[in-house]
Every structure is written in structure tokens, then in C-alpha cells.
Amino acid sequence: MARLVFYHHPQAENFSLKFSSASVTELRSQQEQSDESTKLIGYPFDTPVYVLYEGDSEIESAHDIDFDKEWLSERISDLPRAGQVVAFRLVELLEAAVEVREADEFRLYKEFEPLKIQQALDHVSWGAPLPNVAGEVMSNLILRHSLPNANHRTGIAMLQFCIESVELDFEMPRTHVDDDTWREWVDPYIVDSKRLITVRRNNLRFKQLEELDVDLVERKDGIQIRLAEFELDMHWRDALSEYARQHESHCTDFAQAVLKRAERDDLLDRQGPTKQEFITYLEDGLVERDFREMF
């Protein structure tokens, strides 16, 4: 039977794996050195494995946050105009996602970090072929993880807007979470994306688990990562670069799949937007858009 440990604590999803050991004494020592809230799990394998989890004790509900203009303007005032426009639309998308999923529990797992939005825009090959630009927009926004939740869903929306900015009559294939279409072709892309970004941030922690003969790591939503399928033995900086490259390629493949599924092969070789063209569309082309329809 595969030896499986959880990446997020099974009773507290805001706590994530930070350290593992075959020695409970070593784990206790790590716990004493931590400045964060911690939880421990001992996995009773034939050779036990002990895991330290760190996180915040409190998780806010998205419904308790008022995403008003004053709240947002205070957080984006130092950004260049492009970053402000994208941040504004991303928060609108987050609000729409929260409203659509009102019946469900919608949690905020981290702070809003608008500076990362500007960093994402700075790493896009503006003016390259459309699938590359759209894929890079999606990938970089997901990798920077600027929003407290819904980064994949809003990343897909931004990919759609990127395509629309050069082809106004583009009709996006359905990517709604609640239908069979999502499960058929969108969800596998999202699952693999989450695997890549989790390995990217944790290659050394996962290497430590692999050395303890752990086979699988399971993150929330039941997504399993088979450690043998990933190269873990590299410096963490190299892992950040390598898995960012793989994630960007993955999202570019998704952009191509979107265009093919929409039967718009004519757009596969179309030049993508410049940064200014994209920002202009976000600012002027979406004024009457009801973003709830996208979720």
C-alpha cells in the first residue's frame, strides 16, 4: 500500500506541511523554533513519519469582507496604471465568484497581495502569438497567487479577456464548475496546475518525504501528487524556475485547447495583444459585463 501524507492538515486546511522526520524529538525541536501556529501528525507506517504543519488559526469568510472602492484603492494606489486596472478586475471577478458560490463556504486563505499582479504582468511576452500571451497571463497570475482565493478561476477569466482583446466576437467554451464540461476537460488542467505549483514551492520538503519512503502527498480537494513523477533533487531557486517554466507551458497548452474547442483555429497563429491593448480592453471593454455569468 502506498505511503500517503497530507499536504494540508486534514482538520485545518489553512495549515500546510513544513517539516517531516522519522524522529518525533526532531519534530518537537522544529516546532519549538517556529514562530507560527503549528499542528503535528504522526503517520503510523511500519516506519512512522512525523509531520509538522504551520498556518493561521483564523480563516476569514469572503462574505465578511467588503470589497469596496476605498478598500481596494488603498491597496493598489502605488501600482502603475496597468497593475491597478488588472487588480480592479481581479477583485471584481473574486466578488462575482463569491456571490455565485454564496451557498457554499468560501474562505480567504491569505492576504490580498496586489504587488504580485504587477510582477505577473512584467513576465508576459506581450505581442507574441495569442496562445502564448493568454497562457502566460493565466500562468503568471496563478503563480503569483495574489488573491486570497479563486486564483485559478480568475486566471481562466483573464485568459478569456486576453483572447477577447484581439477578437471581440470570441465565444469562450463553457468552463463552469457545475457542469460536465468542466469535469471533462477543464478540471484536469486545473488539477495538474495545482500539482505543479505545489511541487514548485515544496521540492525540498517533498524530497525529505521521499527519503522517508513516502509515495504520495495529498493536498486539499483530494489532489494527489506521486513524488516519483517529479524531479525534486534541485536547489529551491532552480525548482522555482523549472516548475514555473513547466506551468507556463501547461497554461499555453490550455489556451490552445480553448481555441480549438471554440473552433477558432484561425486564432492559434494570431498575434497576441500588447500590454496596452490588453489593459485598454480590461478598462473599456468590460464596463457592462456581468462577471457572475463566468462562474
Coordinates of C-alpha atoms in Angstrom, one line a residue:
M1 CA 0.0 0.0 0.0
A2 CA 1.3 3.5 -0.9
R3 CA 2.5 5.6 2.0
L4 CA 0.5 8.8 1.8
V5 CA 0.7 12.0 3.9
F6 CA -1.4 15.1 3.7
Y7 CA -0.1 18.5 2.5
H8 CA -2.9 20.4 4.2
H9 CA -3.8 19.3 7.7
P10 CA -7.0 17.2 7.3
Q11 CA -8.8 19.1 10.0
A12 CA -7.4 22.6 9.2
E13 CA -6.8 23.3 5.6
N14 CA -5.0 26.6 6.3
F15 CA -2.2 24.6 7.9
S16 CA 0.3 23.2 5.4
L17 CA 3.3 20.8 5.6
K18 CA 6.5 22.4 6.7
F19 CA 8.8 19.7 8.0
S20 CA 8.9 15.9 8.3
S21 CA 11.1 13.4 10.1
A22 CA 11.3 9.9 11.4
S23 CA 12.1 11.3 14.8
V24 CA 9.4 12.9 16.9
T25 CA 12.1 14.5 19.0
E26 CA 13.5 16.3 16.0
L27 CA 9.9 17.4 15.0
R28 CA 9.3 18.8 18.5
S29 CA 12.5 20.8 18.2
Q30 CA 11.4 22.2 14.9
Q31 CA 8.0 23.1 16.5
E32 CA 9.7 25.0 19.3
Q33 CA 11.7 27.1 16.8
S34 CA 8.6 28.0 14.8
D35 CA 7.0 31.5 15.1
E36 CA 3.8 30.3 13.6
S37 CA 0.8 28.3 14.9
T38 CA 1.6 24.6 14.4
K39 CA 0.0 21.2 14.4
L40 CA 1.6 17.7 14.4
I41 CA 0.6 14.4 12.8
G42 CA 2.3 11.1 13.3
Y43 CA 1.7 8.7 10.4
P44 CA 1.7 5.1 11.8
F45 CA 3.5 3.4 8.9
D46 CA 5.7 0.4 9.6
T47 CA 8.4 3.1 10.0
P48 CA 6.5 6.1 11.4
V49 CA 6.7 9.5 9.8
Y50 CA 6.0 12.7 11.8
V51 CA 4.9 15.9 10.1
L52 CA 4.8 19.5 11.3
Y53 CA 2.1 21.8 9.8
E54 CA 2.2 25.6 10.1
G55 CA -0.6 28.1 9.4
D56 CA -3.0 30.7 10.7
S57 CA -5.5 29.8 13.4
E58 CA -8.1 32.1 11.9
I59 CA -9.6 31.9 8.4
E60 CA -11.9 34.7 7.2
S61 CA -15.0 34.2 5.3
A62 CA -15.1 36.1 2.0
H63 CA -18.7 37.2 2.9
D64 CA -17.2 39.1 5.8
I65 CA -15.1 41.3 3.6
D66 CA -16.5 44.4 1.9
F67 CA -14.5 44.8 -1.3
D68 CA -15.5 48.5 -1.7
K69 CA -13.6 51.1 -3.7
E70 CA -11.9 52.6 -0.7
W71 CA -10.6 49.2 0.5
L72 CA -9.2 48.5 -2.9
S73 CA -7.8 51.9 -3.7
E74 CA -5.8 51.9 -0.5
R75 CA -4.1 48.7 -1.6
I76 CA -3.4 49.5 -5.3
S77 CA -2.5 53.2 -5.2
D78 CA 1.2 52.6 -5.5
L79 CA 0.9 50.3 -8.6
P80 CA 1.4 51.5 -12.2
R81 CA -1.8 52.1 -14.1
A82 CA -1.7 48.6 -15.7
G83 CA -1.4 46.9 -12.3
Q84 CA -4.3 48.9 -10.9
V85 CA -6.6 48.0 -13.8
V86 CA -5.9 44.3 -13.6
A87 CA -6.2 44.3 -9.8
F88 CA -9.6 46.1 -10.0
R89 CA -10.9 43.5 -12.5
L90 CA -9.5 40.6 -10.5
V91 CA -11.3 41.8 -7.3
E92 CA -14.5 42.2 -9.3
L93 CA -14.1 38.6 -10.5
L94 CA -13.4 37.4 -7.0
E95 CA -16.6 39.2 -5.8
A96 CA -18.6 37.5 -8.6
A97 CA -17.2 34.1 -7.7
V98 CA -18.1 34.7 -4.0
E99 CA -21.7 35.8 -4.9
V100 CA -22.3 32.8 -7.3
R101 CA -21.0 30.4 -4.6
E102 CA -22.9 32.0 -1.8
A103 CA -24.5 28.7 -0.7
D104 CA -21.0 27.2 -0.2
E105 CA -18.4 28.2 2.4
F106 CA -16.0 30.5 0.6
R107 CA -12.8 31.1 2.6
L108 CA -10.0 33.6 2.3
Y109 CA -6.7 31.7 2.9
K110 CA -4.2 34.6 2.6
E111 CA -4.0 38.4 2.3
F112 CA -4.6 40.2 -1.0
E113 CA -1.2 41.0 -2.5
P114 CA -1.6 43.5 -5.4
L115 CA 2.1 44.0 -5.9
K116 CA 2.3 40.4 -7.3
I117 CA -0.2 41.4 -10.0
Q118 CA 2.3 43.9 -11.4
Q119 CA 5.0 41.2 -11.2
A120 CA 2.8 38.9 -13.2
L121 CA 2.3 41.5 -15.9
D122 CA 6.0 42.1 -16.2
H123 CA 6.7 38.4 -17.1
V124 CA 4.3 38.2 -20.1
S125 CA 5.7 38.1 -23.7
W126 CA 3.3 40.8 -24.9
G127 CA 2.8 40.7 -28.7
A128 CA 3.8 37.0 -29.0
P129 CA 1.4 34.5 -30.6
L130 CA -2.0 34.7 -28.9
P131 CA -1.9 31.3 -27.1
N132 CA 1.4 32.2 -25.6
V133 CA 0.3 35.6 -24.3
A134 CA -3.0 34.3 -23.0
G135 CA -1.3 31.2 -21.4
E136 CA 1.4 33.4 -19.8
V137 CA -1.2 35.8 -18.4
M138 CA -3.0 32.9 -16.8
S139 CA 0.1 31.2 -15.6
N140 CA 1.8 34.2 -14.1
L141 CA -1.3 35.3 -12.2
I142 CA -1.8 31.8 -10.8
L143 CA 1.9 31.5 -9.9
R144 CA 1.9 34.9 -8.1
H145 CA -1.3 33.9 -6.2
S146 CA -2.2 37.5 -5.5
L147 CA -5.9 36.9 -4.5
P148 CA -6.9 35.2 -1.2
N149 CA -8.9 32.6 -3.1
A150 CA -10.1 31.7 -6.7
N151 CA -6.8 32.3 -8.4
H152 CA -7.3 29.6 -10.9
R153 CA -10.9 30.6 -11.8
T154 CA -9.9 34.3 -12.2
G155 CA -6.8 33.2 -14.1
I156 CA -9.0 31.5 -16.6
A157 CA -11.2 34.6 -16.9
M158 CA -8.1 36.7 -17.6
L159 CA -7.1 34.2 -20.3
Q160 CA -10.5 34.7 -21.8
F161 CA -10.2 38.5 -21.7
C162 CA -6.8 38.3 -23.3
I163 CA -8.3 36.4 -26.3
E164 CA -11.3 38.8 -26.5
S165 CA -8.9 41.8 -26.6
V166 CA -7.8 40.8 -30.1
E167 CA -11.0 39.1 -31.2
L168 CA -14.1 40.8 -29.8
D169 CA -16.6 38.1 -31.1
F170 CA -14.7 35.2 -29.5
E171 CA -17.1 32.9 -27.6
M172 CA -15.4 31.1 -24.7
P173 CA -16.3 27.4 -24.3
R174 CA -18.1 26.7 -21.1
T175 CA -15.7 26.4 -18.1
H176 CA -18.4 26.5 -15.4
V177 CA -17.6 24.4 -12.3
D178 CA -21.1 23.0 -12.1
D179 CA -21.4 21.1 -15.4
D180 CA -20.0 18.1 -17.1
T181 CA -17.9 20.2 -19.5
W182 CA -15.7 21.4 -16.6
R183 CA -15.1 17.8 -15.4
E184 CA -14.4 16.6 -18.9
W185 CA -11.7 18.9 -20.0
V186 CA -11.1 22.0 -17.7
D187 CA -10.7 20.3 -14.4
P188 CA -7.7 18.1 -15.5
Y189 CA -5.8 21.2 -16.5
I190 CA -6.5 22.8 -13.1
V191 CA -5.6 19.7 -11.2
D192 CA -2.2 19.4 -13.0
S193 CA -1.6 23.1 -12.5
K194 CA -2.1 22.7 -8.7
R195 CA 0.3 19.8 -8.7
L196 CA 2.9 21.8 -10.4
I197 CA 2.7 24.9 -8.2
T198 CA 2.6 22.7 -5.1
V199 CA 5.8 20.9 -6.1
R200 CA 7.4 24.2 -7.2
R201 CA 7.1 25.6 -3.7
N202 CA 7.9 22.4 -1.8
N203 CA 10.5 20.5 -3.7
L204 CA 12.9 20.2 -0.8
R205 CA 10.1 19.3 1.7
F206 CA 8.9 16.7 -0.7
K207 CA 12.4 15.3 -1.2
Q208 CA 12.6 14.9 2.5
L209 CA 9.3 12.9 2.4
E210 CA 10.6 10.8 -0.5
E211 CA 13.7 10.0 1.6
L212 CA 11.3 8.8 4.3
D213 CA 9.8 6.4 1.7
V214 CA 6.6 8.4 1.3
D215 CA 4.9 7.8 -2.1
L216 CA 2.0 10.2 -2.2
V217 CA 1.2 13.7 -1.0
E218 CA -2.4 14.7 -1.0
R219 CA -3.4 18.3 -1.0
K220 CA -7.0 19.6 -0.4
D221 CA -9.7 18.6 -2.8
G222 CA -8.2 15.1 -2.9
I223 CA -5.5 16.1 -5.4
Q224 CA -2.7 13.5 -5.1
I225 CA 1.0 14.1 -6.0
R226 CA 3.0 11.0 -6.8
L227 CA 6.5 12.1 -5.7
A228 CA 8.4 9.7 -8.1
E229 CA 6.9 11.6 -11.1
F230 CA 8.7 14.8 -10.2
E231 CA 12.3 15.9 -10.1
L232 CA 12.8 17.1 -6.5
D233 CA 16.6 17.0 -6.1
M234 CA 17.5 20.6 -7.0
H235 CA 18.1 23.9 -5.3
W236 CA 14.9 25.6 -4.4
R237 CA 15.7 28.5 -6.7
D238 CA 16.1 26.1 -9.6
A239 CA 12.8 24.5 -8.7
L240 CA 11.1 27.8 -8.8
S241 CA 12.4 28.5 -12.3
E242 CA 11.9 25.0 -13.7
Y243 CA 8.4 24.4 -12.5
A244 CA 7.4 28.0 -13.5
R245 CA 8.6 27.1 -17.0
Q246 CA 6.5 23.9 -16.9
H247 CA 3.5 25.7 -15.6
E248 CA 3.7 28.3 -18.3
S249 CA 3.9 25.6 -20.9
H250 CA 0.9 23.9 -19.3
C251 CA -1.2 27.0 -19.4
T252 CA -0.2 27.7 -23.0
D253 CA -1.4 24.2 -23.9
F254 CA -4.7 25.1 -22.1
A255 CA -5.0 28.3 -24.2
Q256 CA -4.5 26.3 -27.4
A257 CA -7.1 23.8 -26.2
V258 CA -9.6 26.6 -25.5
L259 CA -9.1 28.0 -29.1
K260 CA -9.5 24.6 -30.6
R261 CA -12.6 23.7 -28.6
A262 CA -14.1 27.0 -29.6
E263 CA -13.3 26.1 -33.2
R264 CA -11.1 29.1 -33.6
D265 CA -8.0 27.5 -35.1
D266 CA -7.6 30.8 -37.0
L267 CA -6.5 32.4 -33.8
L268 CA -3.7 30.0 -33.0
D269 CA -1.2 32.0 -35.0
R270 CA -2.8 35.4 -34.4
Q271 CA -0.5 37.9 -32.7
G272 CA -1.5 38.4 -29.1
P273 CA -2.2 41.8 -27.6
T274 CA 0.4 44.3 -26.4
K275 CA 0.2 45.2 -22.7
Q276 CA -1.6 48.4 -23.5
E277 CA -4.1 46.7 -25.8
F278 CA -5.0 44.2 -23.0
I279 CA -5.3 47.0 -20.4
T280 CA -7.4 49.1 -22.6
Y281 CA -9.8 46.2 -23.2
L282 CA -10.0 45.5 -19.4
E283 CA -10.7 49.1 -18.7
D284 CA -13.1 50.0 -21.5
G285 CA -14.4 46.7 -23.0
L286 CA -15.8 45.1 -19.8
V287 CA -17.8 48.0 -18.4
E288 CA -21.2 46.4 -18.8
R289 CA -20.0 42.8 -18.2
D290 CA -21.8 40.7 -15.5
F291 CA -18.9 38.6 -14.3
R292 CA -21.2 36.2 -12.4
E293 CA -22.1 34.6 -15.7
M294 CA -18.5 33.3 -15.9
F295 CA -18.8 31.3 -12.7

